[in-house]
Coordinates of C-alpha atoms and ligand atoms in Angstrom, one line a residue:
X1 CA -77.7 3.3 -0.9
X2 CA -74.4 5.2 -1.0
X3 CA -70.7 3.7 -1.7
X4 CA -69.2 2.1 1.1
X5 CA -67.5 3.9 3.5
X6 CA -67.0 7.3 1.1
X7 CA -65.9 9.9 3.1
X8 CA -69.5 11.1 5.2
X9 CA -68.2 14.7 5.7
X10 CA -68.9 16.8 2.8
X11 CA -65.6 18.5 2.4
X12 CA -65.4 22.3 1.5
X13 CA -63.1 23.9 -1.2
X14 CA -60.6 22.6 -1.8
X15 CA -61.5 19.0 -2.4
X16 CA -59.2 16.6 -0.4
X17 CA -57.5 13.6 -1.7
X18 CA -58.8 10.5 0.5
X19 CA -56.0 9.5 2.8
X20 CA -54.4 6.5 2.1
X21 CA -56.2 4.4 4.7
X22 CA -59.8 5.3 2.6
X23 CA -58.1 4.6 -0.3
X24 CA -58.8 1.2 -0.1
X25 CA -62.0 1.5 1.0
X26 CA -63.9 3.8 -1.6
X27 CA -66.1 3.7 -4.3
X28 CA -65.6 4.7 -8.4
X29 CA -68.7 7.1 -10.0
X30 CA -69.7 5.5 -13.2
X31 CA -70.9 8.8 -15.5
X32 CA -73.2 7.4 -18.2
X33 CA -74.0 9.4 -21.2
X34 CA -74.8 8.2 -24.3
X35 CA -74.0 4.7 -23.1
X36 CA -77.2 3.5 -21.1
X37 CA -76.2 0.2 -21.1
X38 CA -74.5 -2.1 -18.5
X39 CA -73.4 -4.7 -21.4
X40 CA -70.2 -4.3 -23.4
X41 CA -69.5 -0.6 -21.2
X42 CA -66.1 -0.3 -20.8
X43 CA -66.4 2.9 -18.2
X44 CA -68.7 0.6 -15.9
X45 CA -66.5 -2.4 -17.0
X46 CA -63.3 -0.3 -15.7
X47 CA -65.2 1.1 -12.5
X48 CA -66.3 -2.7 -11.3
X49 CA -62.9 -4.5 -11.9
X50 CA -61.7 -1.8 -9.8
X51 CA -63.4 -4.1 -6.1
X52 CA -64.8 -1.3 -4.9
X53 CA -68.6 -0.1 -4.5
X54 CA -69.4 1.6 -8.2
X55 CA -72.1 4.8 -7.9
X56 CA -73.8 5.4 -11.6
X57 CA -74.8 9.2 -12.3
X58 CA -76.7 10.4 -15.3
X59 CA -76.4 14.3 -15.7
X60 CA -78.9 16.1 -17.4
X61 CA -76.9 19.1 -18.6
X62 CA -79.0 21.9 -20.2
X63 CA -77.0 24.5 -19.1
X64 CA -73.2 23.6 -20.0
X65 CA -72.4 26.1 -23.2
X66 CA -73.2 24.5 -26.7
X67 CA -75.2 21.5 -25.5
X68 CA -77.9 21.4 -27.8
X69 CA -81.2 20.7 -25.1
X70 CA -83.1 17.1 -26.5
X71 CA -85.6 17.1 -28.3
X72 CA -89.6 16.4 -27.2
X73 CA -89.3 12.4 -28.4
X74 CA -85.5 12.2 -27.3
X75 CA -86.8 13.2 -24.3
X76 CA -89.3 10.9 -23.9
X77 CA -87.0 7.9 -24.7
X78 CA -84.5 9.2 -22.4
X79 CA -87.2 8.8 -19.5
X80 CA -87.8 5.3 -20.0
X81 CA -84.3 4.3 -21.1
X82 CA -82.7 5.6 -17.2
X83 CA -85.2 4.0 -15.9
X84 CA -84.9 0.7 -17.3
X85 CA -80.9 1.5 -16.8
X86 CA -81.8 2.0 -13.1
X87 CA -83.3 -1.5 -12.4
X88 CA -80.4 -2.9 -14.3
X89 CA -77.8 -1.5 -12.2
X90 CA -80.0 -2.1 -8.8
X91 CA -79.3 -5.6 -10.1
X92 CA -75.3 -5.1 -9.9
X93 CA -75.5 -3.6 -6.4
X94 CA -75.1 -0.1 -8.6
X95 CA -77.6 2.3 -7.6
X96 CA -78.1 5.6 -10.2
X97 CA -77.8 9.0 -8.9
X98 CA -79.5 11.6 -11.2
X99 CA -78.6 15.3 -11.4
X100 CA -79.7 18.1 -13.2
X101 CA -77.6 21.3 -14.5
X102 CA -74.2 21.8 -15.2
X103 CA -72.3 18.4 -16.0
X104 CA -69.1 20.4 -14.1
X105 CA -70.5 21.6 -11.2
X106 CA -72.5 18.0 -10.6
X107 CA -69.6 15.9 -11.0
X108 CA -67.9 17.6 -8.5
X109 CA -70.1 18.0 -5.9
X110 CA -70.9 14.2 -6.5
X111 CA -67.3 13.2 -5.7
X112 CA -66.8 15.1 -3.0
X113 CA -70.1 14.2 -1.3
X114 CA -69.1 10.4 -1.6
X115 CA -65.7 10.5 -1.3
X116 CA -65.0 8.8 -4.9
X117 CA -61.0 8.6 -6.0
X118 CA -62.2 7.7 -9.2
X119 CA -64.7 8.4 -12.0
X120 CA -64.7 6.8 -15.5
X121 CA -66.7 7.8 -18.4
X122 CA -67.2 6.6 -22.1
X123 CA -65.9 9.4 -24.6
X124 CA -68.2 11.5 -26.5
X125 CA -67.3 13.0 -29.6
X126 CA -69.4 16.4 -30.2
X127 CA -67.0 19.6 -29.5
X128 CA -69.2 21.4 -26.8
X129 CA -69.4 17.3 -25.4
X130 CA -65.5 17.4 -25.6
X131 CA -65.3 20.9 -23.9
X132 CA -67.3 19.9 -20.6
X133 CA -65.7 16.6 -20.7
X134 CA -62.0 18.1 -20.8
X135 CA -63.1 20.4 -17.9
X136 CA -64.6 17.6 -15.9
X137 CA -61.5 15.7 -16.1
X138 CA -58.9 18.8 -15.1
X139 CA -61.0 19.6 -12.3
X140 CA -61.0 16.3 -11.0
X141 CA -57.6 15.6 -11.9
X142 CA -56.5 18.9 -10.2
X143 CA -58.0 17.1 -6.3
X144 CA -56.6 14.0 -7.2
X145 CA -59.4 12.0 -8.2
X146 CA -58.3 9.0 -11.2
X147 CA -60.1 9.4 -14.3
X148 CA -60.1 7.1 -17.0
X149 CA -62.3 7.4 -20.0
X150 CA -63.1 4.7 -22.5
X151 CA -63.9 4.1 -26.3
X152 CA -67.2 2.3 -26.3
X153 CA -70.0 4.4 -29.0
X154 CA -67.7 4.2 -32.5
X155 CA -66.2 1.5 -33.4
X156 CA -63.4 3.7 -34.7
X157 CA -62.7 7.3 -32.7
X158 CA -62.8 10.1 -35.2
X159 CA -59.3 10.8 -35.3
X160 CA -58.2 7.0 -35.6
X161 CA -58.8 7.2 -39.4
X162 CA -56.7 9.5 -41.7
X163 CA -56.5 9.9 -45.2
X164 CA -53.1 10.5 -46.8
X165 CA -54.0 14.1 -47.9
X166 CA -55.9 16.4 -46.3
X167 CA -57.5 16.5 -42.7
X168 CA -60.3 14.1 -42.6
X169 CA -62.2 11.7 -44.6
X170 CA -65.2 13.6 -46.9
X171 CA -66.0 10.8 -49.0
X172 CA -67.7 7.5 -47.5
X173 CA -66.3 5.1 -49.9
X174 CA -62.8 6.0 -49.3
X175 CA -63.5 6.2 -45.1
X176 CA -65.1 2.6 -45.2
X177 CA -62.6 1.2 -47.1
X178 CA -60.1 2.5 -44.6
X179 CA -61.9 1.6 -42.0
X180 CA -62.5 -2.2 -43.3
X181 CA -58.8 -2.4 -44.0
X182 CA -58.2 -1.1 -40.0
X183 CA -58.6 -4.9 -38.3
X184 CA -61.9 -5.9 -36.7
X185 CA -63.5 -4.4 -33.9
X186 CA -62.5 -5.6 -30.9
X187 CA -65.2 -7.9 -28.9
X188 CA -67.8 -6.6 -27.2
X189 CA -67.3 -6.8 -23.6
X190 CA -69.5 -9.2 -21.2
X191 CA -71.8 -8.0 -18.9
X192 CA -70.1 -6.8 -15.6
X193 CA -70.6 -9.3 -12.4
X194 CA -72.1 -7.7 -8.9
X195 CA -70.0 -4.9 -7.1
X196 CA -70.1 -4.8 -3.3
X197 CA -72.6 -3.3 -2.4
X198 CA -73.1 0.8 -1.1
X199 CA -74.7 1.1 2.1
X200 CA -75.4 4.6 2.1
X201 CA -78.3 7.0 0.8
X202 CA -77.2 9.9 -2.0
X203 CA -79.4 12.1 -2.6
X204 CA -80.9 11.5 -6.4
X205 CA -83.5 13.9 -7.8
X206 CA -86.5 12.1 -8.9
X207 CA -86.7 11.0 -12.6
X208 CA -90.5 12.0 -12.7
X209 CA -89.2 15.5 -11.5
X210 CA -87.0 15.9 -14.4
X211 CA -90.9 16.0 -16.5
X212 CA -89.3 14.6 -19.8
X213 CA -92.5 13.2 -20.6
X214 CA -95.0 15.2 -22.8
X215 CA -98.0 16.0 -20.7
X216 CA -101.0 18.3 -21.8
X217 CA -101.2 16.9 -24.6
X218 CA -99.9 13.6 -24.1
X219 CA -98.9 12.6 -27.8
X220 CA -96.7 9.9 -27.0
X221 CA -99.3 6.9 -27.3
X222 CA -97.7 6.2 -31.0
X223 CA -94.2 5.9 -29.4
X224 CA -95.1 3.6 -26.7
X225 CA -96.9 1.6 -29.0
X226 CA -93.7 1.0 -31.0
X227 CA -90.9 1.1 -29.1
X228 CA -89.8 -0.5 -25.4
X229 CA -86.4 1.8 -25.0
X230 CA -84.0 -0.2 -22.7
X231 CA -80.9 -2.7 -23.3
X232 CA -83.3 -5.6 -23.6
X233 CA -85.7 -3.9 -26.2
X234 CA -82.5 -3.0 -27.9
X235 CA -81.2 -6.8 -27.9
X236 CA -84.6 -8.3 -28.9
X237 CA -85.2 -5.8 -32.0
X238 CA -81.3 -6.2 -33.2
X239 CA -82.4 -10.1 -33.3
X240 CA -85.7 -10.1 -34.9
X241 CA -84.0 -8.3 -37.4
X242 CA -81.5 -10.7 -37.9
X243 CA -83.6 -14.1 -37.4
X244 CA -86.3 -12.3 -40.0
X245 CA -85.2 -9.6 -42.1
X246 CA -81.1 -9.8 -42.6
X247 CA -81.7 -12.2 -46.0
X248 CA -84.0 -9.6 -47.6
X249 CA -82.2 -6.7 -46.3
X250 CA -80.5 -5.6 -49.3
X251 CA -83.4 -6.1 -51.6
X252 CA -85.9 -4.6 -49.4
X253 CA -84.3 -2.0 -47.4
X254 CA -85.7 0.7 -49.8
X255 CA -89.3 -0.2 -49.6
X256 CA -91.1 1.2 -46.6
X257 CA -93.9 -0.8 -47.3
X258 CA -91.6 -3.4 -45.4
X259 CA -90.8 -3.9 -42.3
X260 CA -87.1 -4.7 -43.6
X261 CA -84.6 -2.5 -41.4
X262 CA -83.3 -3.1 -38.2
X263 CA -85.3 -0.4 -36.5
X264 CA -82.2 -0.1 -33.9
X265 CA -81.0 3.7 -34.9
X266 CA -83.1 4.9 -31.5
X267 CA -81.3 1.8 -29.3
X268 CA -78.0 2.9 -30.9
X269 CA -78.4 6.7 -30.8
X270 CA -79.0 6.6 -26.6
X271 CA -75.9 3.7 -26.4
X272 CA -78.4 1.0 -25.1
X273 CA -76.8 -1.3 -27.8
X274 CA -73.4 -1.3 -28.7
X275 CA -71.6 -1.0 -32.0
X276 CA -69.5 -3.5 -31.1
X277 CA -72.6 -5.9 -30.2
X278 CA -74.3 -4.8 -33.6
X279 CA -70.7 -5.8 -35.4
X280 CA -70.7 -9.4 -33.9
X281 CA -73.9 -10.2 -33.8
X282 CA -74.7 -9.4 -37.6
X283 CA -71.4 -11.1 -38.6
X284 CA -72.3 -14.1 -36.2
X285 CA -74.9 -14.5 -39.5
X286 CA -72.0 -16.0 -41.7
X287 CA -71.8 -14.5 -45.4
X288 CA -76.0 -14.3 -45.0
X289 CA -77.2 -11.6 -47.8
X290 CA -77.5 -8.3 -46.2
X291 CA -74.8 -8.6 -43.8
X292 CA -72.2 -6.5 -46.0
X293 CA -75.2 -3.7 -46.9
X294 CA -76.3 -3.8 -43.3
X295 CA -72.7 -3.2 -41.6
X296 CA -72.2 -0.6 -44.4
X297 CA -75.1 1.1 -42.8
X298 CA -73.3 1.2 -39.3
X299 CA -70.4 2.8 -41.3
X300 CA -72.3 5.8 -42.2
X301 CA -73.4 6.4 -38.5
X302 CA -69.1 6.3 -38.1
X303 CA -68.8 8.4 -40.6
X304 CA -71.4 11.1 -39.7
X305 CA -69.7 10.9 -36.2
X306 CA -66.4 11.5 -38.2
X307 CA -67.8 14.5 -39.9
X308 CA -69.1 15.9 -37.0
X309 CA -66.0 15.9 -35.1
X310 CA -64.3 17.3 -37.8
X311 CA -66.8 20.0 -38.3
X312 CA -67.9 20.8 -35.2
X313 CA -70.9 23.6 -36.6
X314 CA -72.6 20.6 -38.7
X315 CA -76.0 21.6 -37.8
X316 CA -75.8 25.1 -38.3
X317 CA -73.4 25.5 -41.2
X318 CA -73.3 24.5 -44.9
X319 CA -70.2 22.1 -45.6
X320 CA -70.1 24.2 -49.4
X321 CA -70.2 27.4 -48.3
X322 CA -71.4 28.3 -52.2
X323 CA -74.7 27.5 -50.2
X324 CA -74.7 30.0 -47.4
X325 CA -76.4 32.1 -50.7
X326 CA -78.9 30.5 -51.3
X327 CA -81.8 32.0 -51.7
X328 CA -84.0 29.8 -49.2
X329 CA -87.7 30.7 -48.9
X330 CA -89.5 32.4 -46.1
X331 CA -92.4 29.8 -46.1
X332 CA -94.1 29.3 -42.8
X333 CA -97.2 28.2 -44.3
X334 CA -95.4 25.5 -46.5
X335 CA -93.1 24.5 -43.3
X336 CA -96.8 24.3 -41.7
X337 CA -98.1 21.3 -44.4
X338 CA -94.8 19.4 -44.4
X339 CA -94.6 19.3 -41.1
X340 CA -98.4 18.5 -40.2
X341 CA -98.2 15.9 -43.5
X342 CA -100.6 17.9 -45.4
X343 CA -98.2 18.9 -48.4
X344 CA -100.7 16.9 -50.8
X345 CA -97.9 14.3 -51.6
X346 CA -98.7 11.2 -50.1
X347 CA -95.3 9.7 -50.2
X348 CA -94.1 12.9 -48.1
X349 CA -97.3 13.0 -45.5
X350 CA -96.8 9.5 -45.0
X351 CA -93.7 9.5 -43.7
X352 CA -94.2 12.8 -41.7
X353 CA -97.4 11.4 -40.1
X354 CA -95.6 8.6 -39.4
X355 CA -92.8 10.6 -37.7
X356 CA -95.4 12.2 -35.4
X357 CA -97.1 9.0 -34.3
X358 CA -93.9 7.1 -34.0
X359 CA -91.2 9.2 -33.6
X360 CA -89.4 7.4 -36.4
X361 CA -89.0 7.4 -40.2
X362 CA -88.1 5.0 -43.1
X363 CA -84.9 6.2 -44.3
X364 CA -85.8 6.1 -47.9
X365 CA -89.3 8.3 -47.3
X366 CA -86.6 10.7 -44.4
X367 CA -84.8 11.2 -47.7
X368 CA -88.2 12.1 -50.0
X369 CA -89.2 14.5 -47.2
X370 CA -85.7 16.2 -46.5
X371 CA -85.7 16.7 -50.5
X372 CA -89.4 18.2 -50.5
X373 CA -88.9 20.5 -48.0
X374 CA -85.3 22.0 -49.5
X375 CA -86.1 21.7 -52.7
X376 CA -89.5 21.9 -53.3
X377 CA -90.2 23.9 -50.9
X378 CA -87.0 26.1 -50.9
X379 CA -86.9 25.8 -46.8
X380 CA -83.4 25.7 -45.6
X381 CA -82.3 22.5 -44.8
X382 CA -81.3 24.0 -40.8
X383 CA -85.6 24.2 -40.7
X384 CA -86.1 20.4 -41.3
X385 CA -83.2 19.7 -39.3
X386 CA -84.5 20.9 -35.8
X387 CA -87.9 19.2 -36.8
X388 CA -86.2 16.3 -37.0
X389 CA -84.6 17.0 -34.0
X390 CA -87.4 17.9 -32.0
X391 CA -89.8 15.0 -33.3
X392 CA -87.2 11.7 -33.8
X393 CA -86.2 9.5 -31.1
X394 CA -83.4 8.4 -33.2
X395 CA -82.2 12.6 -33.3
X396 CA -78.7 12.2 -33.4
X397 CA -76.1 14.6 -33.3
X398 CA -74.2 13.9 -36.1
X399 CA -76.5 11.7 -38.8
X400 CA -79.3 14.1 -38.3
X401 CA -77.6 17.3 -39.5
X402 CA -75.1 15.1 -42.0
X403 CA -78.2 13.7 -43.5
X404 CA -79.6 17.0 -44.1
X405 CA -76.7 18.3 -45.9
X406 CA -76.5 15.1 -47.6
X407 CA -80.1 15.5 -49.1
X408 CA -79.5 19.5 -49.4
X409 CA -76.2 19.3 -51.3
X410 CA -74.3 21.0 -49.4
X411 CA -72.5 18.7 -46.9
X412 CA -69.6 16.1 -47.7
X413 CA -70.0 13.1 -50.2
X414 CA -73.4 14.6 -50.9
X415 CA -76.2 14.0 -53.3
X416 CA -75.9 16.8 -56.2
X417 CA -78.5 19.5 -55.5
X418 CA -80.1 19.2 -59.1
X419 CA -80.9 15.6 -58.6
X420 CA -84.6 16.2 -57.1
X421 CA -86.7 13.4 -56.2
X422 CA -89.7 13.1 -57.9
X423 CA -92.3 12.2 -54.9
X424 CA -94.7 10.8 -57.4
X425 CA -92.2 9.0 -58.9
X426 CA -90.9 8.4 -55.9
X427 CA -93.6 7.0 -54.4
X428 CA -94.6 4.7 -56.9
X429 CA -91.0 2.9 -57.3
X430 CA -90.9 2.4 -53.2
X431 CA -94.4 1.9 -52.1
X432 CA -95.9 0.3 -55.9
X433 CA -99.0 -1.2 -54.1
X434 CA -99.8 2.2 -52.2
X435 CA -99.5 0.2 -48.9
X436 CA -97.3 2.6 -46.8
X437 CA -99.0 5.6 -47.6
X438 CA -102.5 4.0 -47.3
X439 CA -101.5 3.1 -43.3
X440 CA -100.6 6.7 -42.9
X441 CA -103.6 8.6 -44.7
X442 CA -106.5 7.3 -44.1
X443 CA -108.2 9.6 -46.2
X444 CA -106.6 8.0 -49.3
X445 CA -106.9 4.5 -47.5
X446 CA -109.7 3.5 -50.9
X447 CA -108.4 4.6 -53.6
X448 CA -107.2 2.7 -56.5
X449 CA -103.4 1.8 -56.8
X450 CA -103.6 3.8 -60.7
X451 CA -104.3 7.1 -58.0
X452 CA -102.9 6.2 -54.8
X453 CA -99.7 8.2 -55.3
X454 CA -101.4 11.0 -57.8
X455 CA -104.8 12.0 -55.9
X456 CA -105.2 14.7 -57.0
X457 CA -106.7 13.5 -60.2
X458 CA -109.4 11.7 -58.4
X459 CA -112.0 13.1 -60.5
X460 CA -115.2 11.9 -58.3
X461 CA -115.8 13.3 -54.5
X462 CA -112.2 15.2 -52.8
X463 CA -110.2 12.6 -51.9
X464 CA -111.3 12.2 -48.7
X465 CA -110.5 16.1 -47.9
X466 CA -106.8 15.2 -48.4
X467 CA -105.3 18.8 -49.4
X468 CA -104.2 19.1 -53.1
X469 CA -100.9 19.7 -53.6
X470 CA -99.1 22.6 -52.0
X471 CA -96.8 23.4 -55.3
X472 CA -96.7 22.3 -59.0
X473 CA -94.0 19.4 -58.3
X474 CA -92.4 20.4 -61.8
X475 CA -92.6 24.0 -61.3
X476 CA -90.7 23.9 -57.7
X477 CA -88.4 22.0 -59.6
X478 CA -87.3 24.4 -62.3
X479 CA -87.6 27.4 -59.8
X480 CA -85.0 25.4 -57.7
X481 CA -82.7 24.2 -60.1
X482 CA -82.7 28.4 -61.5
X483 CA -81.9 29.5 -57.7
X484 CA -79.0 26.5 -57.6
X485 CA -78.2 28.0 -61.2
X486 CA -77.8 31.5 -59.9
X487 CA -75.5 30.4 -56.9
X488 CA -73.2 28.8 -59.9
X489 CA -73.2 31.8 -61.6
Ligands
FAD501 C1 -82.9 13.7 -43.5 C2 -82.4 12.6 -42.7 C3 -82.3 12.7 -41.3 C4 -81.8 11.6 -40.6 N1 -81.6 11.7 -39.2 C5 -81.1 10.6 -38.5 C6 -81.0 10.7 -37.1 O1 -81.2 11.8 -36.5 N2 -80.5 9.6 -36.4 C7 -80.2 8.5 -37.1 O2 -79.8 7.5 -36.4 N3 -80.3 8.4 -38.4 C8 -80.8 9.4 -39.2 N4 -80.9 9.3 -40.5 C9 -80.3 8.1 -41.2 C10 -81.3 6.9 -41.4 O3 -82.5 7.4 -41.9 C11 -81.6 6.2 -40.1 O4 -80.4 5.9 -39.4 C12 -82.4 4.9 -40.4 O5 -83.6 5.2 -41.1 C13 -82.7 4.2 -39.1 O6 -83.5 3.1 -39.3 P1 -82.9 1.6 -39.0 O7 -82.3 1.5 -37.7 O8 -84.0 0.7 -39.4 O9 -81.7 1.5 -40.1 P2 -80.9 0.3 -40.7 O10 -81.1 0.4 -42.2 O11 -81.3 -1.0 -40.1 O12 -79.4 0.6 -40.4 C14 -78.8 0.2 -39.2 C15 -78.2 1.4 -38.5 O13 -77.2 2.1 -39.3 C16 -77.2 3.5 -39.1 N5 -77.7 4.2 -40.4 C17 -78.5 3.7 -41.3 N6 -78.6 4.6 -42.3 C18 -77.8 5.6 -42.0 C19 -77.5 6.8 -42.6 N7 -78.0 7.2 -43.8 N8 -76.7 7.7 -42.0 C20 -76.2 7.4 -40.8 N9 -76.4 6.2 -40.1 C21 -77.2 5.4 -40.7 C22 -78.3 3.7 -38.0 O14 -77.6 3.8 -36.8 C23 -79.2 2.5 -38.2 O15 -79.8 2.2 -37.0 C24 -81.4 10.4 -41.3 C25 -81.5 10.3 -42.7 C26 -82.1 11.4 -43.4 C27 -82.2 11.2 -44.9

């Protein structure tokens, strides 16, 4: 398939502006991102109204400067999500062209190989992101080619929301309440009817080529056992969630003994669901329980996404620059256990066992484990961060590094560095029966609730050869709190 009637030539340097008479006759380039979704997608919403043959492309880009490569599970959900995007477009009369390398140099040989006089996208909001896009668009603009690009991810653009002093919002309260007091979000968008069809090959490379599944190991058996990535798996978990789970949502959205969250942070983080759709459909639910807490949830996904843009060096530096000196430990063995769940806290291993197998992790136990690692551990936060990163398919690029500095201290609106969760304690007030961490540990599946959380006072036999603990919980914490003491002083 190719777009009707695009210029067959491919034109050398310069690259011409179709004459008037093609004008009429060729076809818009669709370039999804972070948007795989054909429902309530304003760029393919734009590029179909427009009556001409729309060609989709999705750019791998691992070479622009600053784009931060995905990670192992992102990768694997990105496979599966393009090509449940592909069939949906082949539906529309769309077909999806992949490329690999730089978004700049792809784009542009794209349009001039089909002749497109027009290419819309759905903004992105990440500075290196920003970069390619604003050098995209001049160098199309520059031969004459429309572009139009589209709010569709955030339900409010970073810069829409400004406080009356200072730059930018860095307290959630205050942001929400701005953002409530903004109007509602506009409707999402239906999904776009059939385009006339291309009648022309381009050349695509091979999703299979692009190897973005693990192989040698395989250790994705756990993810596809848990997830189907797509707009329809996207749509079917958001109403499950609300059909089942929305009433108890507030009560239960703590205990990951539970299935009790929405479980739609991977479906939001690749744009196979829509803000917008998430908005309407969990208002749709009336005044139901939950529906406040749950949209408040969406609102610190906007206001990550507002940090981020504000700060474009999130990931790598501390919001509170008091902690750039901190003195974080050199631990490879201790980053080792935590990341393998073999720290001896069951609470913690739970939830990093169950990041491996699944590629996802109950926020409350995400928040136990970030607060292990930093401040039990003394690992800099930066560590966790690109585990997270690497092993999530939810890794996002503003939540997962405003998370961490959330847990660490050091990033906006954050929780005080000397409040240090207890992971006994913790354990115990979120998972009181010991179910959650008796799915992930088998070796502790038999023991009594009295020692589930503690095993290391199992007096009889070794627990199953679960490791003892890798610190003295109370000790880490008084040799944490002196090194937050000595960056005071
Ligand atoms: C250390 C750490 C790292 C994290 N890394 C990520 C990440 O890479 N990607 C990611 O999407 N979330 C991240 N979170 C936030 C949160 O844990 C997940 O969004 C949530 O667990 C996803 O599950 P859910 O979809 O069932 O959430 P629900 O409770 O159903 O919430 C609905 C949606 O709201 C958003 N949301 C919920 N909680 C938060 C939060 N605290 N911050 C920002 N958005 C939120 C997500 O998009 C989520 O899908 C992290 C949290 C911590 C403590």
């Amino acid at each position: 398939m190719g777009c009707d009637d695009c210029n067959p030539q491919i034109p050398s340097d310069p690259m011409p502006v179709p004459s008037p008479a093609s004008i009429g006759r060729t076809c818009t380039v669709v370039w999804f991102r972070d948007d795989l979704r054909i429902s309530d997608n304003p760029a393919l919403d734009a590029a179909v109204r427009r009556g001409r043959p729309v060609v989709a492309v999705y750019v791998l880009d691992e070479t622009s400067d600053g784009i931060r490569p995905l990670g192992g599970a992102a990768r694997w959900w990105l496979h599966h999500s393009l090509g449940r995007l592909g069939d949906r477009l082949r539906e529309l009369g769309v077909p999806l062209v992949l490329r690999r390398g730089a978004a700049l140099a792809s784009l542009t040989d794209l349009v001039k190989s089909t002749g497109a006089t027009a290419v819309t996208w759905n903004r992105r909001y990440g500075s290196a992101e920003i970069a390619v896009d604003t050098a995209v668009k001049t160098a199309l603009a520059n031969s004459g080619v429309q572009v139009e690009s589209f709010a569709a991810n955030l339900l409010h653009e970073p810069w829409t929301l400004k406080p009356t002093s200072g730059p930018h919002y860095k307290v959630f309260t205050a942001f929400w309440k701005a953002a409530r007091s903004s109007g509602p979000p506009r409707p999402p968008l239906p999904t776009p009817g059939g385009t006339e069809p291309a009648d022309r090959d381009i050349p695509s490379d091979a999703l299979e080529d692009w190897q973005l599944l693990p192989r040698q190991p395989d250790w994705s058996t756990g993810l596809a056992a848990t997830w189907t990535p797509g707009e329809d798996g996207a749509r079917e978990r958001l109403g499950c969630f609300l059909d089942q789970d929305l009433p108890g949502y507030t009560r239960l959205r703590d205990r990951p003994d539970h299935a009790a969250t929405s479980m739609v942070s991977p479906h939001l983080r690749f744009g196979e669901i829509s803000p917008f759709q998430v908005w309407q459909a969990a208002l749709a639910r009336g005044d139901e329980s939950g529906v406040d807490k749950f949209l408040s949830e969406i609102g610190w996904r906007e206001f990550s996404w507002h940090l981020l843009f504000h700060n474009p060096g999130l990931a790598s530096t501390n919001l509170n620059p008091r902690f750039d000196r901190f003195p974080w430990r050199d631990d490879d063995d201790g980053l080792d256990a935590w990341q393998g769940g073999r720290t001896g806290y069951p609470i913690v291993d739970a939830g990093m066992r169950q990041l491996w197998t699944t590629g996802w992790m109950h926020n409350r136990v995400r928040m136990i484990a970030a607060s292990f690692l930093i401040k039990d551990l003394m690992i800099d936060w930066r560590r966790g961060e690109a585990w997270f990163w690497d092993t999530l398919v939810d890794a996002d690029a503003a939540n997962n590094p405003a998370s961490w500095q959330w847990v660490a201290g050091s990033g906006a609106d954050a929780a005080p560095f000397f409040r240090i969760f207890n992971p006994t304690l913790q354990g115990r007030k979120f998972d009181p029966n010991g179910a959650y961490v008796r799915r992930w540990i088998p070796e502790i599946a038999d023991l009594p609730v009295s020692l589930v959380h503690e095993p290391w006072k199992v007096t009889t036999g070794d627990a199953g050869g679960y490791p003892a603990p890798v610190v003295d919980h109370a000790v880490a914490r008084r040799r944490a709190l002196d090194a937050f003491k000595g960056l005071k002083d």
